[in-house]
Short mmCIF file of C-alpha atoms in Angstrom, two decimals:
data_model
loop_
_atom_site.label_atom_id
_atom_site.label_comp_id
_atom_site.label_asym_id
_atom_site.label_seq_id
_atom_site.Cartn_x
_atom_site.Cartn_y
_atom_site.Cartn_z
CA UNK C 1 46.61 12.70 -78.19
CA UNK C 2 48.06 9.55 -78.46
CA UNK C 3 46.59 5.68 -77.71
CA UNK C 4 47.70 5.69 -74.01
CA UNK C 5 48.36 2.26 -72.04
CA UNK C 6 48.40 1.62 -68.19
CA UNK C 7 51.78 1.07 -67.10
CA UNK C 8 53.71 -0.37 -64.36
CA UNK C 9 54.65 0.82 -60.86
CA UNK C 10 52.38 2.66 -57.63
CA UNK C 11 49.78 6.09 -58.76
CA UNK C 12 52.65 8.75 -58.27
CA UNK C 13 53.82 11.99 -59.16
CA UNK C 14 56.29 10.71 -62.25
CA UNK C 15 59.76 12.75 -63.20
CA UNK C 16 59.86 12.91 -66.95
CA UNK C 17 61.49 9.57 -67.64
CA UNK C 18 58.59 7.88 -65.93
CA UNK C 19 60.27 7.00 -62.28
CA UNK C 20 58.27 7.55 -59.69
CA UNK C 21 59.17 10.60 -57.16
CA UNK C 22 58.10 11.83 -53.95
CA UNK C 23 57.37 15.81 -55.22
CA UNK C 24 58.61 17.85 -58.20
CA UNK C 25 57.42 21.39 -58.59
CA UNK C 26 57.45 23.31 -62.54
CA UNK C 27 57.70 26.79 -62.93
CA UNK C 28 56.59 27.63 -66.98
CA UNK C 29 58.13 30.60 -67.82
CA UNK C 30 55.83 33.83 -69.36
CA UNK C 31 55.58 33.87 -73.04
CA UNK C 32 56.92 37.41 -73.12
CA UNK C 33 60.43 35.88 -70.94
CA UNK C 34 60.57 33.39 -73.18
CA UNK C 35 59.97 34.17 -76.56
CA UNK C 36 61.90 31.69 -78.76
CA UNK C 37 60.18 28.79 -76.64
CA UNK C 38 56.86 30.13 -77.02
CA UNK C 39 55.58 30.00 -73.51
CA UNK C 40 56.00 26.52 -73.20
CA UNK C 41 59.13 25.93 -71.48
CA UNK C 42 59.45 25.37 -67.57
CA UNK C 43 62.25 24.58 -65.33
CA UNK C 44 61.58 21.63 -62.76
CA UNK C 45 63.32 19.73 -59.37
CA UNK C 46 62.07 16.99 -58.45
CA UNK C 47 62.60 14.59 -55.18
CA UNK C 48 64.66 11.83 -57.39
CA UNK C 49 67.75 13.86 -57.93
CA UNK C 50 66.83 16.19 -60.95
CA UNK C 51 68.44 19.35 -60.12
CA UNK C 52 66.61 23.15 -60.34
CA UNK C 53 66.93 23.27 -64.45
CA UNK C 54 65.44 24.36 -67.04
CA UNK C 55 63.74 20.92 -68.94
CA UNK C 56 64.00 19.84 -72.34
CA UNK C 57 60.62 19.19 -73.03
CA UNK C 58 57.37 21.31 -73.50
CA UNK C 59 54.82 21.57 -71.06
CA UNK C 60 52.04 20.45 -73.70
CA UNK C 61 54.20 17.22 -74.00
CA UNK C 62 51.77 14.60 -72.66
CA UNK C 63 54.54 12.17 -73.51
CA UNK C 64 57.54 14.03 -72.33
CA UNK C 65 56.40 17.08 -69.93
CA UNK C 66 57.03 16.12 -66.23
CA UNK C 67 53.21 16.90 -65.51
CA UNK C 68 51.51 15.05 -68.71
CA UNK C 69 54.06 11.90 -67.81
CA UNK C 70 52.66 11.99 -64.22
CA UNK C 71 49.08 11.95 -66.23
CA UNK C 72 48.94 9.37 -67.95
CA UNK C 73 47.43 6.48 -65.98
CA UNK C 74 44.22 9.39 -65.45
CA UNK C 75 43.95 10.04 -69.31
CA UNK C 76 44.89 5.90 -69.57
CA UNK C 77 41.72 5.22 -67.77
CA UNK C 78 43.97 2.70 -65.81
CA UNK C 79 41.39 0.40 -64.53
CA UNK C 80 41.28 1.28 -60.99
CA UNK C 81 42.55 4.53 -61.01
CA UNK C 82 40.08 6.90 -59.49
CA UNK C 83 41.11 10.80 -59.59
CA UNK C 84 39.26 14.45 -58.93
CA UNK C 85 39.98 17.57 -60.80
CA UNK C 86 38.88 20.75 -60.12
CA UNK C 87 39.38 23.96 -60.72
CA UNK C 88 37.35 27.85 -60.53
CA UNK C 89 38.06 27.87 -64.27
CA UNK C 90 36.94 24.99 -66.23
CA UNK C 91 38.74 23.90 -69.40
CA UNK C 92 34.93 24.54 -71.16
CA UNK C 93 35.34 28.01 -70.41
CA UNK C 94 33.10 27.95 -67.42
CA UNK C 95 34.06 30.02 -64.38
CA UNK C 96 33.11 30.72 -61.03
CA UNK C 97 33.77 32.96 -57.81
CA UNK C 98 31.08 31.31 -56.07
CA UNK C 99 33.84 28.33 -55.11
CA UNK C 100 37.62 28.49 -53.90
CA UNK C 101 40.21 29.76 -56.15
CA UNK C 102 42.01 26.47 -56.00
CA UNK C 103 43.09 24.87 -58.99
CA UNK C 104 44.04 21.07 -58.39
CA UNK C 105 43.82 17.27 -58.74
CA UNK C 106 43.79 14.04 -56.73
CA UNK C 107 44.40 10.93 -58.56
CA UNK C 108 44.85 7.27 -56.01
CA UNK C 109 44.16 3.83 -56.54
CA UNK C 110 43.96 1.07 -54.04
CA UNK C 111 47.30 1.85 -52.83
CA UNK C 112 48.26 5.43 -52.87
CA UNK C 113 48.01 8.30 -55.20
CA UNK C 114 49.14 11.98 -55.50
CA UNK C 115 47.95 15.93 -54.46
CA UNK C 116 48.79 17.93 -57.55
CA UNK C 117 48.34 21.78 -57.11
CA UNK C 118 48.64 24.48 -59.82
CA UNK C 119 47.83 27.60 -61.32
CA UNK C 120 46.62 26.98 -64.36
CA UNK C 121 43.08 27.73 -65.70
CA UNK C 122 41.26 25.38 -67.78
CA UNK C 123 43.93 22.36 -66.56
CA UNK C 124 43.94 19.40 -67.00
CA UNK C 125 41.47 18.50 -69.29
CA UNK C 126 38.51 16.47 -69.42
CA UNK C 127 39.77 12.93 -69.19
CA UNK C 128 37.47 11.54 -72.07
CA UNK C 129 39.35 14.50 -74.21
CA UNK C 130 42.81 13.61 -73.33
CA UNK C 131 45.67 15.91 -72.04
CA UNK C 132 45.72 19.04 -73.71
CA UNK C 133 47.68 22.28 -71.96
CA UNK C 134 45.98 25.04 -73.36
CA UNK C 135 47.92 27.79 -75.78
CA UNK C 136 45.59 30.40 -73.58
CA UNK C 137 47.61 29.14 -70.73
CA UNK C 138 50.86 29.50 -72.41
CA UNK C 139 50.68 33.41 -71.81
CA UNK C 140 51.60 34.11 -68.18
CA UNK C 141 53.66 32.53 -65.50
CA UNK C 142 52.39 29.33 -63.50
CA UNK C 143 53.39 26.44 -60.97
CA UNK C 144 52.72 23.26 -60.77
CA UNK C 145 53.76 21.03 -57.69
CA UNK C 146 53.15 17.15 -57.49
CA UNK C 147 53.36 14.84 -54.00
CA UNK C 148 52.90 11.94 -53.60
CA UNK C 149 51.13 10.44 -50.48
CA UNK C 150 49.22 7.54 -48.88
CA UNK C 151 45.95 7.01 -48.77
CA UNK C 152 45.31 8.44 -45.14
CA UNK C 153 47.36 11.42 -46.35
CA UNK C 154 45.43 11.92 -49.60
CA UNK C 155 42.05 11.69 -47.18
CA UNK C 156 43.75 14.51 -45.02
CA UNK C 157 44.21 16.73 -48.27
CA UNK C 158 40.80 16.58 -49.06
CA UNK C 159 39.64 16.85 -45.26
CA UNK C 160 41.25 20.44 -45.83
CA UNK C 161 39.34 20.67 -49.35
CA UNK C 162 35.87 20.47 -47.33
CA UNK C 163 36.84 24.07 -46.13
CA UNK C 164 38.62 25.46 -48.98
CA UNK C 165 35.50 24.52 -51.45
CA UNK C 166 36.93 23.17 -54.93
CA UNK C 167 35.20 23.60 -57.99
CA UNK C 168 34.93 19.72 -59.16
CA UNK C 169 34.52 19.38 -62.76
CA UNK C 170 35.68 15.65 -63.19
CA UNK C 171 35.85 12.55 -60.95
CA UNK C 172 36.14 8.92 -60.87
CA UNK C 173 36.07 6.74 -57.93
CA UNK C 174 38.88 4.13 -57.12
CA UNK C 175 38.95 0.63 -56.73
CA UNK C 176 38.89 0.59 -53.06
CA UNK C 177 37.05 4.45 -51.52
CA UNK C 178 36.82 2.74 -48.34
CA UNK C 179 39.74 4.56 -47.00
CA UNK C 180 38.44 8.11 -48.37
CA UNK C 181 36.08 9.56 -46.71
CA UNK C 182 36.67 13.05 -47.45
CA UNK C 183 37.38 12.72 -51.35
CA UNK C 184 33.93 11.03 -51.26
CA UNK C 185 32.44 13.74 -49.21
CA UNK C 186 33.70 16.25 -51.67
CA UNK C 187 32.33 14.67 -55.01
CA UNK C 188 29.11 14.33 -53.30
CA UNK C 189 29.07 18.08 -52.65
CA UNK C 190 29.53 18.27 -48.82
CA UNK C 191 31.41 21.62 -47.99
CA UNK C 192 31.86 23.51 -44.90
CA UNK C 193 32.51 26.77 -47.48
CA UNK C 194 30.50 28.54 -45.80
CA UNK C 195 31.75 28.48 -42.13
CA UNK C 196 34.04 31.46 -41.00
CA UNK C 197 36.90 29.60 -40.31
CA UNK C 198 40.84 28.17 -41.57
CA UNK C 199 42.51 25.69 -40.56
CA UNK C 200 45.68 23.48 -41.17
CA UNK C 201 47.08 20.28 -40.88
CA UNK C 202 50.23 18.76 -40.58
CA UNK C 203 50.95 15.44 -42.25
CA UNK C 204 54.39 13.79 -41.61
CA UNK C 205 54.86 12.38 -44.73
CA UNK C 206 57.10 8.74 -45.06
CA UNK C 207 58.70 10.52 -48.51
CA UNK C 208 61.74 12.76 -49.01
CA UNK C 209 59.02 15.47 -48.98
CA UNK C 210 59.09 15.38 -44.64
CA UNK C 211 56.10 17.28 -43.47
CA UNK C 212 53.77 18.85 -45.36
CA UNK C 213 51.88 21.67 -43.31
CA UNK C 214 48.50 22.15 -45.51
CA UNK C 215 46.68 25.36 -44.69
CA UNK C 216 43.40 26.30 -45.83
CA UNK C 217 40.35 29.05 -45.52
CA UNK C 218 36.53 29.07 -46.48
CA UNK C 219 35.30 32.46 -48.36
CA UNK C 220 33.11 32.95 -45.28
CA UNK C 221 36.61 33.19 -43.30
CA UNK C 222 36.98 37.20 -45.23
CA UNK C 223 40.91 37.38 -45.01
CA UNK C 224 43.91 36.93 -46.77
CA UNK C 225 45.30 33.70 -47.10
CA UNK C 226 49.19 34.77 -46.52
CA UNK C 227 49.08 37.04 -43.98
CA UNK C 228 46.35 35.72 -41.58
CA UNK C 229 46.82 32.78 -41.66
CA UNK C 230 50.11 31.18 -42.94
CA UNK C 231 52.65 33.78 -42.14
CA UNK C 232 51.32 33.70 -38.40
CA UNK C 233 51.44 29.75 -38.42
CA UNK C 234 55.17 29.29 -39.25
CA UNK C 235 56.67 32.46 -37.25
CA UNK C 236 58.29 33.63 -40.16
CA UNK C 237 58.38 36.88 -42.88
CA UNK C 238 57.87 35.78 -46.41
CA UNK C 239 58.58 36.63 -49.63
CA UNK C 240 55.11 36.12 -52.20
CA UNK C 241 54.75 35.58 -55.75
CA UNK C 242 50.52 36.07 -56.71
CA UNK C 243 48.88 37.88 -60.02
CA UNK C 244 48.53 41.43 -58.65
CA UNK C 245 46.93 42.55 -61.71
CA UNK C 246 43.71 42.73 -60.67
CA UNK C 247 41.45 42.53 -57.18
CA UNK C 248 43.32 45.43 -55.28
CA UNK C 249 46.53 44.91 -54.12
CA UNK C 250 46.98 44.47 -50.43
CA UNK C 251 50.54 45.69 -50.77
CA UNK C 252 53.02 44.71 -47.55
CA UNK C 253 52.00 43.22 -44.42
CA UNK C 254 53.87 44.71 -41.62
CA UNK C 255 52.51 44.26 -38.21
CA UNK C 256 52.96 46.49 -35.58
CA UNK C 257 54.02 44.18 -32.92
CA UNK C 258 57.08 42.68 -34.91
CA UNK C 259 55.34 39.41 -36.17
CA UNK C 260 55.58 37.62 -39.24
CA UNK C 261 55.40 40.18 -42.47
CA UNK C 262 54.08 39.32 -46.05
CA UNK C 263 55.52 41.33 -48.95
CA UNK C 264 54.96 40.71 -52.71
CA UNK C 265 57.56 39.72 -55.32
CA UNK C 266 58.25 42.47 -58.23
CA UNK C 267 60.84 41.17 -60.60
CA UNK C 268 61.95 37.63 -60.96
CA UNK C 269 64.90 36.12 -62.88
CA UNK C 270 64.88 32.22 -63.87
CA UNK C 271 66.82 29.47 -66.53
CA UNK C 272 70.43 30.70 -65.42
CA UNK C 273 70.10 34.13 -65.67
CA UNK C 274 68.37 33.58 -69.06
CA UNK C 275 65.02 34.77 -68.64
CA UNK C 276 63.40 37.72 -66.27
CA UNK C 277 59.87 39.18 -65.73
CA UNK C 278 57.92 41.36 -64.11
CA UNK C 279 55.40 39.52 -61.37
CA UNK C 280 52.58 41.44 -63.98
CA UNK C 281 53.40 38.89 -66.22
CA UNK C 282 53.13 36.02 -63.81
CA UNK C 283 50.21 33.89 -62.34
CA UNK C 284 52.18 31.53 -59.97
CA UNK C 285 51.49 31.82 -56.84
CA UNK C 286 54.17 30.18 -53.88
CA UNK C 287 56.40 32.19 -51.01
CA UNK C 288 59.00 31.52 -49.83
CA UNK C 289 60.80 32.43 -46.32
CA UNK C 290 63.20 35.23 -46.03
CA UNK C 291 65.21 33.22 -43.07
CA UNK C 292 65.28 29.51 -43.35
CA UNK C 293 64.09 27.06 -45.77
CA UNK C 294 60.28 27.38 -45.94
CA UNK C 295 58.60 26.97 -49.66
CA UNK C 296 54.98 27.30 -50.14
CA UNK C 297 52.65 26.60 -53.02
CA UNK C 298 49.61 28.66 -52.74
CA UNK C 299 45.57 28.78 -54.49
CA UNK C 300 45.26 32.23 -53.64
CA UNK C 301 46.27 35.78 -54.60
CA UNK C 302 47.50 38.54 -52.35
CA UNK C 303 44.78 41.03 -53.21
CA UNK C 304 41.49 42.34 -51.52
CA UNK C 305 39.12 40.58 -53.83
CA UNK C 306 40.39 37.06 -52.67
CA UNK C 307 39.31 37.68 -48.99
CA UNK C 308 36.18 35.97 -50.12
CA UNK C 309 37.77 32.90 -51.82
CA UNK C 310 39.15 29.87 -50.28
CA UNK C 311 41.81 28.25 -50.87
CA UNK C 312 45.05 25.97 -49.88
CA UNK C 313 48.09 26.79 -49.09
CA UNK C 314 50.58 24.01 -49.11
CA UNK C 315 54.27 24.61 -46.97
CA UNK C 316 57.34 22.18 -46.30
CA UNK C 317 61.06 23.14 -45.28
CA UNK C 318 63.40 22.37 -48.53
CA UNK C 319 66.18 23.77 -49.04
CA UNK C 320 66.96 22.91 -52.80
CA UNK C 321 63.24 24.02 -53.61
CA UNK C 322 63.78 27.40 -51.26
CA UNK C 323 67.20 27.87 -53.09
CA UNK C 324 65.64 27.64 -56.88
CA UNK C 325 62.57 29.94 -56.01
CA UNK C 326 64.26 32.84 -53.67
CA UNK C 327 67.99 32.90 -55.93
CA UNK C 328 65.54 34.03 -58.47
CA UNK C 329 63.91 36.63 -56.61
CA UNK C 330 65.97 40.19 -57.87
CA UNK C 331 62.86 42.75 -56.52
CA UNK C 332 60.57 42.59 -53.85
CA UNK C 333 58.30 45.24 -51.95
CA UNK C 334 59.85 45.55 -48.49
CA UNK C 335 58.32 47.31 -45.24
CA UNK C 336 59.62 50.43 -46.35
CA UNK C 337 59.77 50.42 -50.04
CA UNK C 338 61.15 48.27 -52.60
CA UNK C 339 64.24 46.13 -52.11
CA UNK C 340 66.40 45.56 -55.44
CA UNK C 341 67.75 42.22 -55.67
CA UNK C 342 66.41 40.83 -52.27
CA UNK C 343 69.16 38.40 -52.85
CA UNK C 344 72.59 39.75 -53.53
CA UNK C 345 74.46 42.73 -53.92
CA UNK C 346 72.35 45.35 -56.10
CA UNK C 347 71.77 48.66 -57.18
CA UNK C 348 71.26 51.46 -54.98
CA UNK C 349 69.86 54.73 -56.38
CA UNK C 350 69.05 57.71 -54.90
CA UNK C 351 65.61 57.64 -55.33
CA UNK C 352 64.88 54.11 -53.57
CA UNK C 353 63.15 53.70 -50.40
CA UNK C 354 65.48 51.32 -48.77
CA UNK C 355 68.51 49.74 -50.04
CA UNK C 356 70.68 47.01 -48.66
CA UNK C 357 74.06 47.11 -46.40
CA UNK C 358 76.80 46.70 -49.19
CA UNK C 359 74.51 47.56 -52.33
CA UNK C 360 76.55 49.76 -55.02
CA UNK C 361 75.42 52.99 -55.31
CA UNK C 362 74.85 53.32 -58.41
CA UNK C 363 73.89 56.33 -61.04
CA UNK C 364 70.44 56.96 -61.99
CA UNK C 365 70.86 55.55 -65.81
CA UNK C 366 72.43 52.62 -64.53
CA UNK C 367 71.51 49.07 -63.16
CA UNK C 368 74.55 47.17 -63.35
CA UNK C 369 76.13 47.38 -59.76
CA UNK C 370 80.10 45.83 -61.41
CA UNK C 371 80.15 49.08 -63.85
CA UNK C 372 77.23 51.92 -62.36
CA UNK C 373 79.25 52.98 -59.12
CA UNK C 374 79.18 56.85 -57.75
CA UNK C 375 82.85 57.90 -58.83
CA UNK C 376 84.76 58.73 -54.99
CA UNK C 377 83.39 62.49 -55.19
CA UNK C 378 80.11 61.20 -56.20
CA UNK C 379 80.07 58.89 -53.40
CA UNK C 380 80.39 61.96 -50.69
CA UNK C 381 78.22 64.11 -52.56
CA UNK C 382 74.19 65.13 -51.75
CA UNK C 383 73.04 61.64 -53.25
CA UNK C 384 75.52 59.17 -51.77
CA UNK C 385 74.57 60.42 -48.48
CA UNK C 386 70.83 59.92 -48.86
CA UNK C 387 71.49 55.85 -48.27
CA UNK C 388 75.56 56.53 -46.21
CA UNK C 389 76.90 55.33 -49.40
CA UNK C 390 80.76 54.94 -48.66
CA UNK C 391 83.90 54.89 -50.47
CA UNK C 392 86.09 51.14 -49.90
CA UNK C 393 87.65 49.41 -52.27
CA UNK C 394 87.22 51.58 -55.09
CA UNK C 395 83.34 51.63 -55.20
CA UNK C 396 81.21 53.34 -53.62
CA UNK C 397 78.81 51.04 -51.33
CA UNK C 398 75.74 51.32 -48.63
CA UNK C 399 77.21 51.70 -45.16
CA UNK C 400 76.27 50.17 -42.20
#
């Protein structure tokens, strides 16, 4: 790393020109989806204008990534500067399920600061070792999300921490800790980790973010963080992107009664149509609502093994960061199957649990809906009829 120097301006979440901003959020694409950029490319929005893109810069960049830019005054050692990092996975390898799965930093001086939340392992790095963004980490999908906030809110953040149990593995206090009770509860090892119980907070923000609705649970609370207690919270069904690879998939939530359902993500498509994955291949974790304009960056993963691991859950309405994430959706589970292209029109075969009003249906050794169409007999025949495929137009399409 290079000789670092403090630099002008408030402790904020930075875009990657070094203006300060009131969020971004980075999605790094899988090494396998991106290939020729070796797993280090991510696509970024940010509060200051920067539109849902993919970015010119790597994310091991400390100069010229949006998240090693919004670094630098914590690997500066900006006098003043205090910060927390923490994470279940510790960039010296070690790990623990003893803590919450919550991977994270705060960083505030006298004046302010910011609440960034990821899902990286191993990240960031030690300070006295400089940024470093693993090539381990380059493998999968992950998000980052910065915001910035006050002082009170930064000491409501960490209120929330006190029940979600972080894994600290670096701190440094600020100037002035007067005004942070709860980040200084938390270094000193105070936790209430072991009390069944969630709970949330909402914190009305002065910055284009608007209100930031932070959720969290302690392991002792034994259910999943989506469906129990977010989904219920806002009122609304949502669409989730976790690793699923390992800890027993839950699979949909689908209550009974008509409340708010949780379903997983299955294949997402990013950079302009320029890169897709399978959500194997991913370790982000966010949802997004199917109505409205709700976004949520999450610690924790939709499967069994995480009933027992705290965590955050951070949700705001946004419609540009809603747009980026859900456009990008093109497979999710659904309560009663799997829904191609959640999004737009799709294919329909005749083996799929549920299709959508106005999907193509298409032929078995096909997937693009503009060329796969039944043929007009086809369309009548035994395997239209399984989904009321129709004839209009000159394809053949789901019916009402």
């Amino acid at each position: 790393a290079g000789v670092l120097v403090a630099r002008a301006g408030a402790i904020s979440c930075r875009d990657e020109s070094g203006a300060e901003v009131d969020y971004w959020f980075a999605y790094k694409y899988p090494q396998a989806a991106s290939s020729s950029y070796g797993g280090v490319r991510y696509s970024r929005l940010t509060s200051g204008g920067d539109s849902w893109a993919m970015s010119d810069a790597e994310i091991t960049s400390e100069a010229e990534s949006i998240v090693g830019v919004t670094l630098q005054d914590v690997y500066a050692q900006t006098p003043g500067v205090g910060y927390v990092l923490y994470n279940d996975q510790w960039p010296n390898g070690d790990w623990t399920e003893d803590y919450g799965h919550s991977k994270g930093a705060l960083v505030f001086d006298a004046d302010g600061g910011y609440f960034m939340q990821h899902s990286v392992p191993d990240f960031p790095n030690y300070v006295d070792q400089g940024y470093l963004y693993g090539s381990s980490q380059e493998v999968y999908g992950q998000h980052l999300s910065c915001f910035s906030l006050s002082l009170e809110e930064l000491n409501q953040v960490a209120g929330v921490m006190l029940y979600s149990g972080p894994w600290i593995y670096d701190s440094a206090d600020g100037e002035d800790m007067s005004g942070l009770a709860n980040v200084t509860a938390l270094c000193e090892g105070e936790t209430l980790y072991s009390t069944p119980a969630s709970v949330s907070v909402a914190i009305p923000t002065s910055g284009a973010a608007g209100t930031l609705t932070i959720f969290g649970k302690t392991g002792a609370y034994d259910a999943d963080m989506m469906d129990t207690v977010v989904a219920p919270a806002l009122g609304v069904d949502l669409v989730s992107e976790s690793w699923l690879n390992s800890g027993g998939v839950i699979g949909p939530f689908c209550p009974a009664d008509g409340e708010a359902s949780v379903v997983d993500t299955v294949t997402l498509e990013y950079g302009n149509g320029t890169s897709s994955w399978p959500t194997a291949d991913d370790h982000s974790k966010w949802a997004v609502s199917v109505n409205g304009t709700w976004v949520c960056v999450v610690d924790n993963n939709r499967v069994y093994s995480q009933y027992s691991r705290g965590g955050l859950a951070v949700c705001l309405e946004n419609q540009a960061w809603h747009a980026a994430l859900a456009d990008g959706i093109v497979a999710a589970d659904s309560c009663s199957g799997i829904d191609d292209d959640a999004e737009g029109v799709a294919c329909c075969h005749y083996d799929d649990d549920k299709c959508n009003q106005g999907d193509v249906c298409c032929y078995s050794s096909c997937d693009d809906p503009s060329t796969c169409s039944y043929s007009e007999t086809g369309c009548s025949g035994d395997y239209g009829q399984i989904h009321d495929c129709v004839w209009s137009d000159g394809t053949c399409v789901v019916g009402a």
